[in-house]
Tab-separated table of C-alpha atoms and ligand atoms in Angstrom:
chain	number	residue	atom	x	y	z
A	1	MET	CA	22.972	-105.027	114.735
A	2	ASN	CA	21.096	-106.230	117.711
A	3	TYR	CA	18.337	-104.386	119.282
A	4	LEU	CA	19.342	-102.133	122.512
A	5	LEU	CA	17.530	-101.053	125.232
A	6	PRO	CA	16.903	-97.734	124.729
A	7	SER	CA	17.565	-95.291	127.886
A	8	LEU	CA	14.753	-93.409	129.180
A	9	PRO	CA	14.452	-90.022	128.739
A	10	TYR	CA	13.705	-89.065	132.618
A	11	ALA	CA	14.429	-90.731	135.846
A	12	TYR	CA	12.006	-93.943	137.259
A	13	ASN	CA	10.848	-91.946	139.637
A	14	ALA	CA	9.866	-89.077	137.598
A	15	LEU	CA	6.054	-90.484	137.149
A	16	GLU	CA	5.526	-90.836	140.546
A	17	PRO	CA	3.127	-91.129	142.321
A	18	HIS	CA	1.237	-91.944	139.191
A	19	PHE	CA	3.858	-94.631	138.208
A	20	ASP	CA	5.802	-95.763	140.580
A	21	LYS	CA	9.738	-96.073	140.494
A	22	LYS	CA	9.626	-99.989	141.186
A	23	THR	CA	7.118	-101.002	138.613
A	24	MET	CA	9.068	-98.486	136.148
A	25	GLU	CA	12.366	-99.547	136.993
A	26	ILE	CA	11.484	-103.578	136.701
A	27	HIS	CA	9.479	-102.664	133.646
A	28	HIS	CA	12.189	-101.342	131.428
A	29	ILE	CA	15.208	-103.483	132.914
A	30	LYS	CA	13.450	-106.607	133.032
A	31	HIS	CA	10.241	-106.926	130.875
A	32	HIS	CA	11.294	-104.491	128.091
A	33	GLN	CA	15.135	-106.107	127.792
A	34	ALA	CA	13.407	-109.773	127.763
A	35	TYR	CA	11.504	-108.949	124.748
A	36	ILE	CA	14.799	-107.423	123.287
A	37	ASN	CA	16.807	-110.787	124.180
A	38	ASN	CA	14.216	-113.015	122.697
A	39	ALA	CA	13.989	-110.944	119.376
A	40	ASN	CA	17.970	-110.852	119.102
A	41	THR	CA	18.160	-114.464	119.309
A	42	VAL	CA	16.030	-114.297	115.840
A	43	LEU	CA	18.186	-111.722	114.565
A	44	ALA	CA	21.116	-114.311	115.544
A	45	THR	CA	20.123	-116.636	113.052
A	46	TYR	CA	18.713	-114.543	110.360
A	47	PRO	CA	21.543	-111.564	110.048
A	48	GLU	CA	19.637	-110.178	107.347
A	49	LEU	CA	16.603	-109.022	109.250
A	50	ALA	CA	18.930	-107.015	111.498
A	51	LYS	CA	19.028	-104.508	108.583
A	52	TYR	CA	15.593	-103.173	109.299
A	53	SER	CA	14.441	-101.126	112.146
A	54	VAL	CA	11.914	-102.376	114.777
A	55	GLU	CA	9.173	-100.088	113.385
A	56	GLU	CA	10.113	-101.693	109.750
A	57	LEU	CA	10.086	-104.996	110.973
A	58	ILE	CA	6.975	-105.203	112.700
A	59	GLN	CA	5.278	-103.525	109.583
A	60	ASN	CA	6.776	-106.105	107.205
A	61	LEU	CA	6.687	-109.243	109.411
A	62	ASP	CA	6.042	-111.461	106.423
A	63	ILE	CA	9.864	-111.064	105.610
A	64	VAL	CA	10.444	-113.187	108.822
A	65	PRO	CA	10.509	-116.781	108.040
A	66	ASN	CA	7.773	-118.720	109.033
A	67	ASP	CA	8.625	-120.576	111.839
A	68	LYS	CA	9.944	-117.432	113.622
A	69	ARG	CA	6.974	-115.134	112.664
A	70	ILE	CA	5.192	-115.696	115.979
A	71	LEU	CA	8.300	-115.071	117.868
A	72	MET	CA	8.817	-111.830	116.223
A	73	ARG	CA	5.611	-110.541	116.205
A	74	ASN	CA	5.707	-110.934	120.211
A	75	ASN	CA	9.367	-109.804	120.649
A	76	ALA	CA	9.738	-107.388	118.248
A	77	GLY	CA	6.264	-106.331	119.077
A	78	GLY	CA	7.544	-106.054	122.560
A	79	HIS	CA	10.372	-103.927	122.098
A	80	ALA	CA	8.439	-101.644	119.510
A	81	ASN	CA	5.783	-101.066	121.780
A	82	HIS	CA	8.132	-100.270	124.914
A	83	SER	CA	10.235	-98.111	123.136
A	84	PHE	CA	7.301	-96.295	122.204
A	85	PHE	CA	5.602	-96.319	125.337
A	86	TRP	CA	8.398	-94.513	127.299
A	87	GLN	CA	8.848	-91.840	124.991
A	88	ASN	CA	5.098	-91.251	125.016
A	89	LEU	CA	5.098	-90.948	128.988
A	90	LYS	CA	5.668	-87.322	130.770
A	91	ILE	CA	4.649	-85.181	133.541
A	92	GLY	CA	3.505	-81.671	132.820
A	93	THR	CA	2.185	-81.556	129.391
A	94	THR	CA	-1.177	-80.218	127.996
A	95	LEU	CA	-2.972	-81.600	124.996
A	96	SER	CA	-3.578	-78.232	122.758
A	97	GLY	CA	-3.639	-77.089	119.874
A	98	TYR	CA	-4.639	-78.902	116.594
A	99	LEU	CA	-4.441	-82.513	118.295
A	100	LYS	CA	-7.112	-81.439	120.846
A	101	ILE	CA	-9.336	-79.716	118.242
A	102	THR	CA	-9.185	-83.361	116.143
A	103	ILE	CA	-10.085	-85.220	119.340
A	104	GLU	CA	-12.837	-82.983	120.121
A	105	ARG	CA	-14.358	-83.226	116.479
A	106	ASP	CA	-13.775	-87.049	116.818
A	107	PHE	CA	-15.241	-87.986	119.780
A	108	GLY	CA	-16.995	-85.234	120.688
A	109	SER	CA	-14.908	-83.309	123.632
A	110	VAL	CA	-11.479	-84.408	125.716
A	111	ILE	CA	-13.929	-85.959	128.456
A	112	GLN	CA	-15.682	-88.340	126.053
A	113	PHE	CA	-12.214	-89.184	124.468
A	114	LYS	CA	-10.989	-90.250	127.842
A	115	GLU	CA	-14.013	-92.263	129.004
A	116	GLU	CA	-14.201	-94.345	125.731
A	117	PHE	CA	-10.391	-94.964	125.959
A	118	GLU	CA	-10.657	-95.756	129.566
A	119	ARG	CA	-13.898	-98.181	128.926
A	120	ILE	CA	-11.740	-99.820	125.982
A	121	ALA	CA	-8.734	-100.529	127.908
A	122	GLY	CA	-10.336	-101.446	130.852
A	123	ALA	CA	-12.428	-104.138	128.516
A	124	ARG	CA	-8.868	-105.887	127.095
A	125	PHE	CA	-9.173	-109.595	128.477
A	126	GLY	CA	-5.996	-110.507	129.273
A	127	SER	CA	-2.921	-108.540	128.206
A	128	GLY	CA	-2.510	-105.969	125.542
A	129	TRP	CA	-2.183	-102.650	124.634
A	130	THR	CA	-4.761	-99.515	123.975
A	131	TRP	CA	-3.929	-97.034	121.119
A	132	LEU	CA	-4.884	-93.412	120.076
A	133	VAL	CA	-4.317	-94.069	116.330
A	134	LEU	CA	-4.811	-91.718	112.664
A	135	GLN	CA	-6.902	-93.789	110.809
A	136	GLU	CA	-6.760	-92.002	107.468
A	137	ASP	CA	-8.108	-88.181	108.908
A	138	LYS	CA	-9.461	-89.883	111.700
A	139	LEU	CA	-8.858	-90.434	115.583
A	140	VAL	CA	-9.614	-93.615	116.809
A	141	ILE	CA	-9.083	-95.648	119.520
A	142	VAL	CA	-8.171	-99.227	119.329
A	143	SER	CA	-7.015	-101.953	121.790
A	144	THR	CA	-4.667	-104.761	120.594
A	145	ALA	CA	-3.832	-108.330	122.369
A	146	ASN	CA	-0.074	-109.193	123.689
A	147	GLN	CA	2.554	-107.428	122.010
A	148	ASP	CA	0.637	-106.469	118.656
A	149	ASN	CA	0.987	-103.299	117.263
A	150	PRO	CA	-1.456	-101.424	114.911
A	151	LEU	CA	1.819	-100.938	112.352
A	152	MET	CA	1.707	-104.289	112.040
A	153	GLY	CA	-1.840	-104.028	109.930
A	154	GLU	CA	-5.053	-105.167	109.698
A	155	ALA	CA	-4.439	-108.488	108.659
A	156	ILE	CA	-2.426	-109.389	111.418
A	157	THR	CA	-4.140	-107.193	114.719
A	158	GLY	CA	-7.390	-106.652	113.289
A	159	VAL	CA	-6.793	-102.996	113.710
A	160	LYS	CA	-4.968	-100.190	111.581
A	161	GLY	CA	-3.636	-97.020	111.863
A	162	ILE	CA	-0.441	-94.824	113.055
A	163	PRO	CA	-0.181	-94.938	116.781
A	164	ILE	CA	-0.071	-91.316	118.438
A	165	ILE	CA	-0.640	-92.393	122.265
A	166	ALA	CA	-0.300	-95.859	123.852
A	167	LEU	CA	-0.791	-97.569	127.366
A	168	ASP	CA	0.121	-100.916	128.223
A	169	VAL	CA	-2.411	-102.816	129.906
A	170	TRP	CA	-0.691	-105.925	131.031
A	171	GLU	CA	-0.430	-106.624	134.545
A	172	HIS	CA	3.197	-105.996	134.817
A	173	ALA	CA	2.838	-102.553	133.971
A	174	TYR	CA	0.413	-101.834	137.239
A	175	TYR	CA	0.620	-104.708	139.283
A	176	LEU	CA	3.015	-103.719	141.823
A	177	GLN	CA	1.237	-100.515	142.547
A	178	TYR	CA	-2.301	-100.952	141.519
A	179	GLN	CA	-2.798	-105.024	142.026
A	180	ASN	CA	-6.208	-105.578	140.372
A	181	LYS	CA	-7.689	-101.931	140.100
A	182	ARG	CA	-6.618	-101.600	136.283
A	183	LEU	CA	-9.224	-98.395	136.194
A	184	ASP	CA	-7.090	-96.593	138.690
A	185	TYR	CA	-4.012	-97.198	136.529
A	186	ILE	CA	-5.634	-96.306	133.490
A	187	LYS	CA	-7.201	-93.001	134.678
A	188	ALA	CA	-3.236	-92.391	136.422
A	189	PHE	CA	-2.147	-92.356	133.064
A	190	TRP	CA	-3.737	-89.226	132.165
A	191	ASN	CA	-1.378	-87.486	134.256
A	192	VAL	CA	1.686	-88.670	132.588
A	193	VAL	CA	0.993	-88.769	128.609
A	194	ASN	CA	3.108	-86.668	127.098
A	195	TRP	CA	0.778	-84.800	124.837
A	196	ASP	CA	4.052	-82.593	123.246
A	197	GLN	CA	5.150	-85.864	122.089
A	198	ALA	CA	1.789	-86.963	120.681
A	199	ALA	CA	1.221	-83.715	119.071
A	200	THR	CA	4.553	-83.834	117.460
A	201	ARG	CA	3.811	-87.316	116.123
A	202	PHE	CA	0.136	-86.309	114.803
A	203	ALA	CA	1.713	-83.283	113.327
A	204	LEU	CA	4.157	-85.710	111.200
A	205	LYS	CA	1.437	-87.745	109.798
A	206	LYS	CA	-1.390	-85.812	109.049
B	301	MN	MN1	5.126	-103.690	129.633
């Protein structure tokens, strides 16, 4: 089994004006597909790896032969991260319930949570991701380089936790619309976070 590009659960223009149609289209069809294609070249050579889901694989990168491990860290990572990212976007949801209460408990307020997320996302040097993760019983914001995912483990990425929401801060995620203004893109994210999905993920992991 090869990895397949998942369909988006909405139209490319569904997140406008916050995330523009052209960026969403290129990001999905070109960038995400490229990670899948690169990972699939490894799966073609090592078909025994194809029995794992991409989430299982990135949580167990030591099952990948040494000379392909960085390739799969980057490309299976890219596939897992983007698959997560699309699901984590939607217009019109509201942060509420136990997730909101826990964010307020762990960050002081929703405003303070957003400020810290913006600060950490803005401080990522080069390409990477910013995540709200669950570490044991606490919500924490972490940043990873390249296509690393907190599920890969602390020994590999330097961070740990179960992803609840994620923001892609590679330039390809925003440059067409926002150019060098990464902070504007980060702030626009608050209009398109799928808090329903986040609450479901949080409830499953608690
Ligand atoms: Mn991306």
